[in-house]
PDB file of C-alpha atoms in Angstrom:
ATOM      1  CA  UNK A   9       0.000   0.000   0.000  1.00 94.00           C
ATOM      2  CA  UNK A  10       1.602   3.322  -0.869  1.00 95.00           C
ATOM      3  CA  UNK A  11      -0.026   6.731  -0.231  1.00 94.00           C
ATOM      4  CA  UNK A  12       1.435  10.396  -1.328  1.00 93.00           C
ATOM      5  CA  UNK A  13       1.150  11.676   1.730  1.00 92.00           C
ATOM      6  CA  UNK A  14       0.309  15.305   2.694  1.00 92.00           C
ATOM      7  CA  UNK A  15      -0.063  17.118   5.973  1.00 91.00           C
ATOM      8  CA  UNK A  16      -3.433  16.403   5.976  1.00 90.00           C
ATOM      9  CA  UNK A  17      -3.247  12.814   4.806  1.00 92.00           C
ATOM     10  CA  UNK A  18      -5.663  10.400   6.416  1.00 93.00           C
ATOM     11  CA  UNK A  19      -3.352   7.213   6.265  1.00 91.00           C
ATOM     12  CA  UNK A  20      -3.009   6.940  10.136  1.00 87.00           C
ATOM     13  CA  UNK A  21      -6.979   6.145  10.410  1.00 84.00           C
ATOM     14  CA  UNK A  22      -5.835   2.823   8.023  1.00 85.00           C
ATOM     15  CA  UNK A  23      -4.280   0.676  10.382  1.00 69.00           C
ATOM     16  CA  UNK A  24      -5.218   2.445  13.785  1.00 59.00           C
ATOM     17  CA  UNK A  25      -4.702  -1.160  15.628  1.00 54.00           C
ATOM     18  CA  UNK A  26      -0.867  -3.213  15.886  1.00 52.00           C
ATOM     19  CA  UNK A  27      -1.691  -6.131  14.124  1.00 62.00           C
ATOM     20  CA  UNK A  28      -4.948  -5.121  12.242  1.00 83.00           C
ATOM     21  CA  UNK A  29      -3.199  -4.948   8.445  1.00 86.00           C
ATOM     22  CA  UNK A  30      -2.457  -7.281   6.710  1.00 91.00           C
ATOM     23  CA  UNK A  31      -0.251  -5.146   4.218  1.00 92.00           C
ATOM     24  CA  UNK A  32       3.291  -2.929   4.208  1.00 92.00           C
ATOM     25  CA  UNK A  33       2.161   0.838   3.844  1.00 92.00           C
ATOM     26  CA  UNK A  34       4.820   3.068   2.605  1.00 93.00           C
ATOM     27  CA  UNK A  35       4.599   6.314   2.678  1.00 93.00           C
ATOM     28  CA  UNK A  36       5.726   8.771   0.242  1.00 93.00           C
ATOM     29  CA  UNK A  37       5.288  12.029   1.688  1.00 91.00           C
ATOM     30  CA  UNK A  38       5.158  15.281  -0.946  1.00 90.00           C
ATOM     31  CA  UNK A  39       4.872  17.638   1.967  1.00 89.00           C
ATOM     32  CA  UNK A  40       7.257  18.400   5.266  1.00 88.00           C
ATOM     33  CA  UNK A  41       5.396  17.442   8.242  1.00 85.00           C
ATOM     34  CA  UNK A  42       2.829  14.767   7.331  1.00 85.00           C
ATOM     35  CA  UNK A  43       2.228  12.225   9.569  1.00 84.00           C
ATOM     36  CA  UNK A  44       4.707   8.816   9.028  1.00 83.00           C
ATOM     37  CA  UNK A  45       3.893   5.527   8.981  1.00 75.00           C
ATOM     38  CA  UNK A  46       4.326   2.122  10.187  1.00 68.00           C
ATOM     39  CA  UNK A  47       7.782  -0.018  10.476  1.00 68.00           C
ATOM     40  CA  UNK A  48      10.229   3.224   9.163  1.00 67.00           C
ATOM     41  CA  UNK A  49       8.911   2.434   5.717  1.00 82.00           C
ATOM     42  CA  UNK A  50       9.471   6.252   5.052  1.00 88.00           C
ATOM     43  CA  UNK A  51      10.382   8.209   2.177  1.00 90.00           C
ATOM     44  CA  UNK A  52      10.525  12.015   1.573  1.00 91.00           C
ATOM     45  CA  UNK A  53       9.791  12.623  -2.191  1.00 90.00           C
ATOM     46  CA  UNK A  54       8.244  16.410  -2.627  1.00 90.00           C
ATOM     47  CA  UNK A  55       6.271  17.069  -5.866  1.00 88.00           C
ATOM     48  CA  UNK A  56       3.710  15.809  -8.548  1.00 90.00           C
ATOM     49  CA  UNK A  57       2.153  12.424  -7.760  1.00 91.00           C
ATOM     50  CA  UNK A  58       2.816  10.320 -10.954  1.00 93.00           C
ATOM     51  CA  UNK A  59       6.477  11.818 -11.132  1.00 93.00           C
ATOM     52  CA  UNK A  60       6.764  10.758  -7.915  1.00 93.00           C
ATOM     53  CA  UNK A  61       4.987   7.290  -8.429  1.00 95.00           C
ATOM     54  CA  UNK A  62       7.765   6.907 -11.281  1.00 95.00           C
ATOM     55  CA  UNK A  63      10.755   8.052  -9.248  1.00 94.00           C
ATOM     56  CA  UNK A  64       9.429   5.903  -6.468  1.00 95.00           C
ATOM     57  CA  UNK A  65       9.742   2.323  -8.388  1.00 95.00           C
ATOM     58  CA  UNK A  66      12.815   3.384 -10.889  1.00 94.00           C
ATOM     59  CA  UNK A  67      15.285   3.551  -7.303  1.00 92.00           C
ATOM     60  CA  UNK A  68      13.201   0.801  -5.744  1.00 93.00           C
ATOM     61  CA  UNK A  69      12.296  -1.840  -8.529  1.00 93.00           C
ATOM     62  CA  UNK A  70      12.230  -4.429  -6.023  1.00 93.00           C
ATOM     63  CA  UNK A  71       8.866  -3.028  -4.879  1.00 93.00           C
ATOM     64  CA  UNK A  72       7.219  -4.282  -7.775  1.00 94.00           C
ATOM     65  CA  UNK A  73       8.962  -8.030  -7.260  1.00 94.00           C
ATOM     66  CA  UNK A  74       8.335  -8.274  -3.742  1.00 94.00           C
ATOM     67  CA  UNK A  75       4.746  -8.337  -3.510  1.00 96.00           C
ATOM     68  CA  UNK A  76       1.527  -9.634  -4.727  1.00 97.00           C
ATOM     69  CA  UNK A  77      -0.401  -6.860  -5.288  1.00 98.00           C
ATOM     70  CA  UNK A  78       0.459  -2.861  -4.992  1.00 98.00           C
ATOM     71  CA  UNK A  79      -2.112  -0.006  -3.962  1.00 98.00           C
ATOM     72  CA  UNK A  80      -1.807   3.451  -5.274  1.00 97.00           C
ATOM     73  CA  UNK A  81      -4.265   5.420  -2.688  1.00 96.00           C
ATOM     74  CA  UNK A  82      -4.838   9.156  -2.630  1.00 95.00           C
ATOM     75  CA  UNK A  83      -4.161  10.628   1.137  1.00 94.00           C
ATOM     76  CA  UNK A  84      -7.899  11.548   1.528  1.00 95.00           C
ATOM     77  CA  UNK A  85      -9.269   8.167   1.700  1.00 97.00           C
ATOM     78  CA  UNK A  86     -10.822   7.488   4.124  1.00 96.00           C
ATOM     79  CA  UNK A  87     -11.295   3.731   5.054  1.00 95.00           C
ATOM     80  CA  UNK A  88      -9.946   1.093   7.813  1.00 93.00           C
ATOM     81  CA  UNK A  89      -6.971  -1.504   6.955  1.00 93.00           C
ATOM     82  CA  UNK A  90      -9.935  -4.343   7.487  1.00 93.00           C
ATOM     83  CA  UNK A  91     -11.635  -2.994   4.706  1.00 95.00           C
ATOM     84  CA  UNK A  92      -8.500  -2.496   2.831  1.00 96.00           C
ATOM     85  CA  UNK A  93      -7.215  -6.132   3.771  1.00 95.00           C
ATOM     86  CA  UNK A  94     -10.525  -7.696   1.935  1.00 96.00           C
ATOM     87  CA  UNK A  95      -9.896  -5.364  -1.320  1.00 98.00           C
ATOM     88  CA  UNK A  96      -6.955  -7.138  -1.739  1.00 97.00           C
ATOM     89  CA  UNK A  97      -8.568 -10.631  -1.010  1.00 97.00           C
ATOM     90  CA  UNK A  98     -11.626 -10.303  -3.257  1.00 98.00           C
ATOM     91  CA  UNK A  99      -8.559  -9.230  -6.078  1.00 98.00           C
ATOM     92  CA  UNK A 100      -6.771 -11.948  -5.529  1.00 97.00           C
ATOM     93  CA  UNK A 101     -10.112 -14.641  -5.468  1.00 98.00           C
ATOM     94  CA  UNK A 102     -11.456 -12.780  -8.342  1.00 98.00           C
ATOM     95  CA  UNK A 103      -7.716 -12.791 -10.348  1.00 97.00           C
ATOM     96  CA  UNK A 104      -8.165  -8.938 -11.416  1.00 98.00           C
ATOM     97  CA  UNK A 105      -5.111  -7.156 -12.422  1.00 98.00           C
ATOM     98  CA  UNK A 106      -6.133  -3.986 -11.910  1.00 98.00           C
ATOM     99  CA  UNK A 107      -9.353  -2.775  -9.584  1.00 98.00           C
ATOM    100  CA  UNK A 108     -10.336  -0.256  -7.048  1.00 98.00           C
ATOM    101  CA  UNK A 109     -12.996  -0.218  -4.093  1.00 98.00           C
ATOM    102  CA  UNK A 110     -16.062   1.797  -4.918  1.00 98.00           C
ATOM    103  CA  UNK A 111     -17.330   5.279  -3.324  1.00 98.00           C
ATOM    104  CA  UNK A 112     -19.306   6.508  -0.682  1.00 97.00           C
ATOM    105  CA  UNK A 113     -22.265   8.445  -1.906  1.00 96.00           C
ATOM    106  CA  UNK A 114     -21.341  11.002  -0.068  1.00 96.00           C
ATOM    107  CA  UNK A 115     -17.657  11.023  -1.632  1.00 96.00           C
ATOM    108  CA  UNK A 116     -16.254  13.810  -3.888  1.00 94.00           C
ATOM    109  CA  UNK A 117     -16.168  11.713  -7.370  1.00 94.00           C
ATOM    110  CA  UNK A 118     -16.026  12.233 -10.883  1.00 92.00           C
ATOM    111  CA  UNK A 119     -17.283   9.439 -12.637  1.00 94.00           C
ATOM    112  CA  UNK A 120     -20.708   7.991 -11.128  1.00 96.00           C
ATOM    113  CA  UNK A 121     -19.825   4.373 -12.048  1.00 97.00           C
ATOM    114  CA  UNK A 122     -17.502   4.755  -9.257  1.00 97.00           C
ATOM    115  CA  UNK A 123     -20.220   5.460  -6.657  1.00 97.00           C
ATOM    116  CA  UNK A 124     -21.425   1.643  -4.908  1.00 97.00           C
ATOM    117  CA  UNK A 125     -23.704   0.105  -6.002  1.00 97.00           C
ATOM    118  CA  UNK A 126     -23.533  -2.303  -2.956  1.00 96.00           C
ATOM    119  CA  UNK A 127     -27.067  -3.336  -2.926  1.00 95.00           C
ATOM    120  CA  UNK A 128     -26.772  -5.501  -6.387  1.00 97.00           C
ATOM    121  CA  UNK A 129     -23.098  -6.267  -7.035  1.00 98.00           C
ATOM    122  CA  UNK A 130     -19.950  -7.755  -5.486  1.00 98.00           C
ATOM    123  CA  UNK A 131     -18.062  -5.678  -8.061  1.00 98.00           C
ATOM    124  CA  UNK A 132     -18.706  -4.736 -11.711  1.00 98.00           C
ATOM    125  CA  UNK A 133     -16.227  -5.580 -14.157  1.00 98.00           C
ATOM    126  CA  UNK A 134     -15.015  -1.522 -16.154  1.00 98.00           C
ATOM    127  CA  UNK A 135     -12.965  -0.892 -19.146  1.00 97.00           C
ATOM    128  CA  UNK A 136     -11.548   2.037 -16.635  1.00 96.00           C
ATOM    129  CA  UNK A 137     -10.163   1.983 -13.307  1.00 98.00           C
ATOM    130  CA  UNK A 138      -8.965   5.791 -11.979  1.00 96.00           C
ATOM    131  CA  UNK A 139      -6.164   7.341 -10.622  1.00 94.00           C
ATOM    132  CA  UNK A 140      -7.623   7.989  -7.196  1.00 95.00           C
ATOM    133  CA  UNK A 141      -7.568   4.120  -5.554  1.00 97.00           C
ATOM    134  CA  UNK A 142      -5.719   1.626  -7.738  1.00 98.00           C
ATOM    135  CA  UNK A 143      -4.655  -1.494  -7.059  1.00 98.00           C
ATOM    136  CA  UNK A 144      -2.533  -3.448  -9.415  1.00 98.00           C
ATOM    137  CA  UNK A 145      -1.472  -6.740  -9.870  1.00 98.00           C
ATOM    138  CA  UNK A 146       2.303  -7.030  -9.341  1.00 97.00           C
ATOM    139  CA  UNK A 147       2.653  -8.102 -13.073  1.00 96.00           C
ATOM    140  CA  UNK A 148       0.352  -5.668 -14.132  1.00 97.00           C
ATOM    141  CA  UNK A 149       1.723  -2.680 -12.425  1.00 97.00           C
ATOM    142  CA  UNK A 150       5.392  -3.992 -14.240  1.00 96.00           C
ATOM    143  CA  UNK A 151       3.717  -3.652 -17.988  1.00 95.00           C
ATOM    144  CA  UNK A 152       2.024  -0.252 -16.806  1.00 96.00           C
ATOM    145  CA  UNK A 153       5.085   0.796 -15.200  1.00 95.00           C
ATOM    146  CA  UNK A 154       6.481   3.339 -18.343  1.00 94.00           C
ATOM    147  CA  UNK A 155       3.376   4.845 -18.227  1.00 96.00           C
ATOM    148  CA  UNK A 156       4.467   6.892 -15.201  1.00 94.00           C
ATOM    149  CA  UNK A 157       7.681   8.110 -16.455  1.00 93.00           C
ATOM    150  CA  UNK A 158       6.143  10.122 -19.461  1.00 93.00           C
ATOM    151  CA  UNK A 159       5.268  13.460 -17.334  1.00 90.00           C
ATOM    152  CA  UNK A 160       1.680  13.370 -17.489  1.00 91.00           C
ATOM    153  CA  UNK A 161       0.269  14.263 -13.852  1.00 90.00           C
ATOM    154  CA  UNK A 162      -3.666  12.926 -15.605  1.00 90.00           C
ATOM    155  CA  UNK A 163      -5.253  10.935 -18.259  1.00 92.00           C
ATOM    156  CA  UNK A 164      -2.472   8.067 -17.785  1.00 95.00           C
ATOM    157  CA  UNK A 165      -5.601   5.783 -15.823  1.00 95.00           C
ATOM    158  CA  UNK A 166      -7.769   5.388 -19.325  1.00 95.00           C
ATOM    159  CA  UNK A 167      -4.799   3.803 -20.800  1.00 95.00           C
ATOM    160  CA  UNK A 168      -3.809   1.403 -17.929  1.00 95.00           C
ATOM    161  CA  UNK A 169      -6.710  -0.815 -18.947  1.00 96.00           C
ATOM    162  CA  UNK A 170      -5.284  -1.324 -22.131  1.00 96.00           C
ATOM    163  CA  UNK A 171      -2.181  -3.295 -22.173  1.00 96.00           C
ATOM    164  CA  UNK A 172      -2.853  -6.910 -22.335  1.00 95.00           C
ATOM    165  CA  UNK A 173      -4.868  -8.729 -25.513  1.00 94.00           C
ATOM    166  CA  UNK A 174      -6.989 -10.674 -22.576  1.00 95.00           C
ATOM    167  CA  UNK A 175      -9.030  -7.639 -20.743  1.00 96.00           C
ATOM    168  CA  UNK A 176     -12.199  -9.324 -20.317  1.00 97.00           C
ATOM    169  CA  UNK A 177     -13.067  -9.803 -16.251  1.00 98.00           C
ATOM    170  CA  UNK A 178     -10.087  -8.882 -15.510  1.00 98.00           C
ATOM    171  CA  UNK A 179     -10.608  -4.951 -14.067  1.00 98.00           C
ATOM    172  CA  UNK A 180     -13.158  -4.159 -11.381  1.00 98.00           C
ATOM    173  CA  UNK A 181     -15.204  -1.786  -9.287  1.00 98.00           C
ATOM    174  CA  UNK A 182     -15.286  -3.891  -5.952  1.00 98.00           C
ATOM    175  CA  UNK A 183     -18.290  -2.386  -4.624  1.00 98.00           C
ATOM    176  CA  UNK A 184     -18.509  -4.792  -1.575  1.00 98.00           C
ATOM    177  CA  UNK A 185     -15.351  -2.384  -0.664  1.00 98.00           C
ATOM    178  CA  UNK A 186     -16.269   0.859   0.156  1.00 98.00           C
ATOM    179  CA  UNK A 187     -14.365   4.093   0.706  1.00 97.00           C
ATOM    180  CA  UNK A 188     -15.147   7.877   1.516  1.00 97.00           C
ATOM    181  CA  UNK A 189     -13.221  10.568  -0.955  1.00 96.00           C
ATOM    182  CA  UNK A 190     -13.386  13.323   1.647  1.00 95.00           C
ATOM    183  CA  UNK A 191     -11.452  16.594  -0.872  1.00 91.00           C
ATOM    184  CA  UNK A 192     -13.157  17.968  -4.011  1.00 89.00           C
ATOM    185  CA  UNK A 193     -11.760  16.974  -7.196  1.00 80.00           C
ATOM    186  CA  UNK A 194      -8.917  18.849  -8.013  1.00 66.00           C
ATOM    187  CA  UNK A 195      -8.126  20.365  -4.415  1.00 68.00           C
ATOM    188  CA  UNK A 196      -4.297  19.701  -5.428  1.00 66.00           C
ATOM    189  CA  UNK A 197      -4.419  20.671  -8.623  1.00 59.00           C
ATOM    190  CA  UNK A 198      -1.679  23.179  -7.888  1.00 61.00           C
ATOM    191  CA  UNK A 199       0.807  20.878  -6.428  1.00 66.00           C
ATOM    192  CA  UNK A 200       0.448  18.669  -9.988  1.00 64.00           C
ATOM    193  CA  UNK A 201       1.709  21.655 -11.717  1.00 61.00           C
ATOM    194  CA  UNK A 202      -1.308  22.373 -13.219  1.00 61.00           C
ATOM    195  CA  UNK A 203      -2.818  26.240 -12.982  1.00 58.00           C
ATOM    196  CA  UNK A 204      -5.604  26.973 -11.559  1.00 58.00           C
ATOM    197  CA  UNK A 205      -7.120  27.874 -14.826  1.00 63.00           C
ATOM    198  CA  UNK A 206      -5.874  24.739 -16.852  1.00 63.00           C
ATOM    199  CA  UNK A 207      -8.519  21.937 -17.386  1.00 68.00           C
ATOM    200  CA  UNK A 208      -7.251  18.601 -16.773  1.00 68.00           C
ATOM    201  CA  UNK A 209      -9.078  17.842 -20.263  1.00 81.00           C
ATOM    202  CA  UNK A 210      -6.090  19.215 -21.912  1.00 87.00           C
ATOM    203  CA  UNK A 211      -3.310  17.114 -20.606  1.00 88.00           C
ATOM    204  CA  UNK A 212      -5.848  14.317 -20.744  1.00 90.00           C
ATOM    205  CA  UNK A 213      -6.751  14.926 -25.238  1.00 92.00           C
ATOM    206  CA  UNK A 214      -2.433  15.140 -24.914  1.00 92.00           C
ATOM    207  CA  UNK A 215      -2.053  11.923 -23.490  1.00 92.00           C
ATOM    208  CA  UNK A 216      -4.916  10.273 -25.921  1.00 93.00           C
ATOM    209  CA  UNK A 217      -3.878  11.453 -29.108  1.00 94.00           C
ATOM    210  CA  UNK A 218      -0.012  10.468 -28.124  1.00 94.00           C
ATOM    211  CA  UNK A 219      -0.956   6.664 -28.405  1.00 93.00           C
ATOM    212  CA  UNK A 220      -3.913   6.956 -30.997  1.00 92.00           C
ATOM    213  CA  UNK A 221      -6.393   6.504 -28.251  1.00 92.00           C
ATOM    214  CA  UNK A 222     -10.062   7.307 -27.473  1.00 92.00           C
ATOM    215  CA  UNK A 223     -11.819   7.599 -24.580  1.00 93.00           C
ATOM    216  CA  UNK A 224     -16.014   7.647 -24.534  1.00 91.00           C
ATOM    217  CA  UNK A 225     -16.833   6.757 -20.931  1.00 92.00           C
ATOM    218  CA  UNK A 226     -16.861   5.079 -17.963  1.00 95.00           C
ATOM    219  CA  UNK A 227     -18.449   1.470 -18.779  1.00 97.00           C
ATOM    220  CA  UNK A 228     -19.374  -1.395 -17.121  1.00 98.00           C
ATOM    221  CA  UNK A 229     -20.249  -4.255 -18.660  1.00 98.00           C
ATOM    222  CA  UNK A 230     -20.483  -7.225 -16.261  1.00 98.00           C
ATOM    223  CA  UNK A 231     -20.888  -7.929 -13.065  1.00 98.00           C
ATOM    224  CA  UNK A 232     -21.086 -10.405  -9.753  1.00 98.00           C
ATOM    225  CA  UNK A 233     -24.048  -9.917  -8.116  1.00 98.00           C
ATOM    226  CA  UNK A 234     -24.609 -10.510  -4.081  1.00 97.00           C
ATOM    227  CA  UNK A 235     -25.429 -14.495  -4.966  1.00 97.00           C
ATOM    228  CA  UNK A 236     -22.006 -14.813  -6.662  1.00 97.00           C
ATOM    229  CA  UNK A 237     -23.370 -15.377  -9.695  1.00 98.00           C
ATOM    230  CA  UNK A 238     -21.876 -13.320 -13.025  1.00 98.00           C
ATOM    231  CA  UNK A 239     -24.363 -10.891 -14.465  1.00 98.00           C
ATOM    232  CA  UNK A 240     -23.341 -10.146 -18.536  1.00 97.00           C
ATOM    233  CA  UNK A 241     -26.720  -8.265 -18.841  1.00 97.00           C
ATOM    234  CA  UNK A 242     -25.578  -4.538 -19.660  1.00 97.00           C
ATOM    235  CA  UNK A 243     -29.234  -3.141 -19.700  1.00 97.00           C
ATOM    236  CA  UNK A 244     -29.643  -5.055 -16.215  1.00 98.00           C
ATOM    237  CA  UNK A 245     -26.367  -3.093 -15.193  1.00 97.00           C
ATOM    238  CA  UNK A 246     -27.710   0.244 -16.742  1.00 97.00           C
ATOM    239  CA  UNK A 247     -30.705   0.038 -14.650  1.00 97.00           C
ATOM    240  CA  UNK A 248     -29.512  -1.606 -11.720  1.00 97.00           C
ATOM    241  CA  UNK A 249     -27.380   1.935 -12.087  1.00 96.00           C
ATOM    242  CA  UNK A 250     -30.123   4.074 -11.281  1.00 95.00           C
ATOM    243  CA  UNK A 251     -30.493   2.929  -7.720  1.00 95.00           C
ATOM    244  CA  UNK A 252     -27.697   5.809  -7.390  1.00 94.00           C
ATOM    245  CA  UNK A 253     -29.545   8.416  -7.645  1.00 94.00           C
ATOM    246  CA  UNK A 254     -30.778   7.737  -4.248  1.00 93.00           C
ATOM    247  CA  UNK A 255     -27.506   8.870  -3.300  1.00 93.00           C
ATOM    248  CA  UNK A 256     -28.412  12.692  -4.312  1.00 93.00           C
ATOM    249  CA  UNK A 257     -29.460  13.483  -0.318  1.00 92.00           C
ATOM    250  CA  UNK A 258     -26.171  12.483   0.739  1.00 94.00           C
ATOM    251  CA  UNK A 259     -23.871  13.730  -2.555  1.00 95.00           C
ATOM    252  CA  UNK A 260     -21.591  17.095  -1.394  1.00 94.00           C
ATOM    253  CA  UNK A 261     -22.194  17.710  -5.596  1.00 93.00           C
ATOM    254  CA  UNK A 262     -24.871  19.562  -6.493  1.00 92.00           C
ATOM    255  CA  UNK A 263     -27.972  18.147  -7.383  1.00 92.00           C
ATOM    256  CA  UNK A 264     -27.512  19.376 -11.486  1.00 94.00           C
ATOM    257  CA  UNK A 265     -24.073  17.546 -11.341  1.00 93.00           C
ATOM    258  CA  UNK A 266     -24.616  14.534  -9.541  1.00 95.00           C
ATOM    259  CA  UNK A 267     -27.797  13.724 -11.264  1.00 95.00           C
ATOM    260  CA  UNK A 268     -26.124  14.272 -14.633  1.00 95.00           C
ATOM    261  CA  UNK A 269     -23.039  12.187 -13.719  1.00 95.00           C
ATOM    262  CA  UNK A 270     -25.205   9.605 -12.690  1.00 96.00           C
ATOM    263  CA  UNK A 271     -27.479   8.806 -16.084  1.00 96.00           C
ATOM    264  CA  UNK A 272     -24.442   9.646 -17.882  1.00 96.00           C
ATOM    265  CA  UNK A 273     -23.325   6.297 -16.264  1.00 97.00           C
ATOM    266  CA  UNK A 274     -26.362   4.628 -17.014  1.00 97.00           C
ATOM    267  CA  UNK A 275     -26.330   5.843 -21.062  1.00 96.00           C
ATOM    268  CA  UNK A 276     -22.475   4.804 -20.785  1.00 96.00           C
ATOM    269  CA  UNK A 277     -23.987   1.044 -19.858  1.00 96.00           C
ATOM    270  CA  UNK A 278     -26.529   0.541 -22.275  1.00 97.00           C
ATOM    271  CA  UNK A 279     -24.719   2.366 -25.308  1.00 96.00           C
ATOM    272  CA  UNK A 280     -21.096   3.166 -25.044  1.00 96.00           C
ATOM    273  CA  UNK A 281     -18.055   0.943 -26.524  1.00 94.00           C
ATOM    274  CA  UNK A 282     -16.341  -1.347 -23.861  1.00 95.00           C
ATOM    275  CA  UNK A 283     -13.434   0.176 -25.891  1.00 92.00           C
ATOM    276  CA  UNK A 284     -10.716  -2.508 -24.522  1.00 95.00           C
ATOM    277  CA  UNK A 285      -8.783  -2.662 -27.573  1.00 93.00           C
ATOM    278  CA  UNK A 286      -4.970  -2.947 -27.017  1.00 94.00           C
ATOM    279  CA  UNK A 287      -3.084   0.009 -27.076  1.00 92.00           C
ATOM    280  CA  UNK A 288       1.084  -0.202 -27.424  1.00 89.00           C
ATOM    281  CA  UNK A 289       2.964   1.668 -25.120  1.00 86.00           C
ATOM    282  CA  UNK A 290       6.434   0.611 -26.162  1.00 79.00           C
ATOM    283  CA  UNK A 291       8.662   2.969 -27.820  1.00 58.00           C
ATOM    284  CA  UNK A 292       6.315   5.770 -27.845  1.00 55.00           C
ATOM    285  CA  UNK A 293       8.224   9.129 -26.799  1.00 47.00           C
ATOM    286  CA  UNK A 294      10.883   8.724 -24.380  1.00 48.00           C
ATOM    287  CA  UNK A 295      10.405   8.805 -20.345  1.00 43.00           C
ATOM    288  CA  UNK A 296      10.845  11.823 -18.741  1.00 42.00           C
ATOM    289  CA  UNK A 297      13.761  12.343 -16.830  1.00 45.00           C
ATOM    290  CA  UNK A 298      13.517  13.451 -13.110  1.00 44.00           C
ATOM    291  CA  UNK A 299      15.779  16.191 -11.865  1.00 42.00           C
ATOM    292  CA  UNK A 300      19.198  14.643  -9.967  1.00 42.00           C
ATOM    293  CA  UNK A 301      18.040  17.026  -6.981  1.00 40.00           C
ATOM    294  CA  UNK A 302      14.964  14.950  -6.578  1.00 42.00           C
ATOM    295  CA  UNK A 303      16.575  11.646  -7.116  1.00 39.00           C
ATOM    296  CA  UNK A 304      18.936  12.375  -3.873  1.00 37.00           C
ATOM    297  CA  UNK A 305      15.819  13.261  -1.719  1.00 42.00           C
ATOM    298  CA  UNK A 306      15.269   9.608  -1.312  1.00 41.00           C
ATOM    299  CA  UNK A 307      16.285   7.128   1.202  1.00 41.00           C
ATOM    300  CA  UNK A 308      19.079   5.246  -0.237  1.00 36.00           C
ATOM    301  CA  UNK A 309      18.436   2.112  -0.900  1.00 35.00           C
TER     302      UNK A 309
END
């Protein structure tokens, strides 16, 4: 489990009793002063989150050899490490190599698919999986790995589920998992290097047209349902979806927003492209280079 940390960052509130997780959390802090973690497993590594992410496993490439399965979680998620042990045991049961736990309705979120939809499903299988809460098979996280290194701070997580020629089942909402995104979108946008005028939309068109990609939603297009039993039914899915909208008395969105995020979702499951199609990410541009001032910040190894 690895966290950017800030100040603020709720990671404490993950493992609050010795014992309790069943996972290594390191903690890559990008700000002075926020709280450590467990076991010295302590690194201070100031700016962007993806540049950091890259520098991260290019001086410690054993990380991605020593475990199973590696979590990429924001610093304002808020969950318990007994939730967070069974996200990693309903991944490994369910072989996914790449998945995330689903949202509170009362989380910050942009994409509505992400929101649980606990009542009907175990998890939904997604052609997407986002940037906030990923968790990646070993293996998978080793093909994705260049993907960090190209200096794009967003739009990186629509190609992720796009490297291997068998997709199908294998990425996931786990909605049986379910975690509260306490910040607005964007909150950090600043510490990204983005302005506070620049729309993410334009490093995210960058990143798309660089590998000849497209991008037309959020989909899901199967599903394990509370019995266990797999649900390929994408109109069932599409209206199973609009159980959500119960979650506009809880949503910190406005009601215009969430409500339109919400049957966007549901037109995304009955008409949208799974859009899984491979995409190559070898050879394309060459990885951007940290600054050597950076590289010494770290712990040595």
């Amino acid at each position: 489990m690895i966290v950017r940390a800030g100040r603020g960052s709720l990671h404490s509130g993950w493992a609050q009793r010795t014992g309790e997780a069943e996972f290594d959390l390191l903690v890559a802090a990008y700000e002075a002063g926020a709280p450590g973690g467990p076991e010295g497993l302590n690194i201070f590594l100031p700016g962007r989150k993806i540049a950091g992410y890259h520098l991260l496993f290019e001086h410690y490439p054993e990380i991605l050899t020593r475990y199973e399965y590696i979590a990429l979680i924001d610093d304002d998620i808020q969950t318990t490490a007994h939730e967070l042990n069974r996200l990693f045991g309903i991944g490994r049961q369910y072989n996914l190599d790449l998945f995330q736990p689903a949202l509170a309705w009362d989380s910050h979120f942009s994409y509505a698919a992400t929101l649980t939809n606990r009542k009907h499903y175990l998890l939904r299988y997604t052609n997407t999986v986002e940037m906030m809460c990923p968790v990646f098979s070993a293996k998978y996280l080793a093909a994705a790995r260049s993907l960090f290194g190209l200096g794009y701070e967003t739009g990186i997580d629509l190609l992720w589920t796009r490297l291997t020629d068998s997709p199908w089942l294998r990425f996931a909402i786990v909605d049986d998992i379910v975690v509260r995104h306490t910040r607005p979108v964007g909150t950090t946008k600043s510490l990204q290097g983005f302005g506070a005028d620049e729309p993410y939309d334009v490093q995210v068109d960058a990143v798309l047209k660089r590998f000849g990609a497209a991008f037309r939603g959020f989909v899901t297009y199967a599903a394990v349902d509370r019995r266990g039993q797999l649900v390929r039914s994408r109109f069932l899915l599409g209206l199973n979806s609009l159980s959500l909208l119960q979650g506009l008395l809880k949503t910190p969105l406005n009601w215009a927003q969430f409500v339109r995020r919400a049957t966007d979702y549901t037109r995304h499951c009955w008409l949208r492209p799974v859009n899984l199609q491979r995409i190559d990410i070898d050879g394309v541009g060459k990885p951007h280079r940290q600054p050597q001032s950076a590289v010494r910040r770290l712990m040595p190894r």
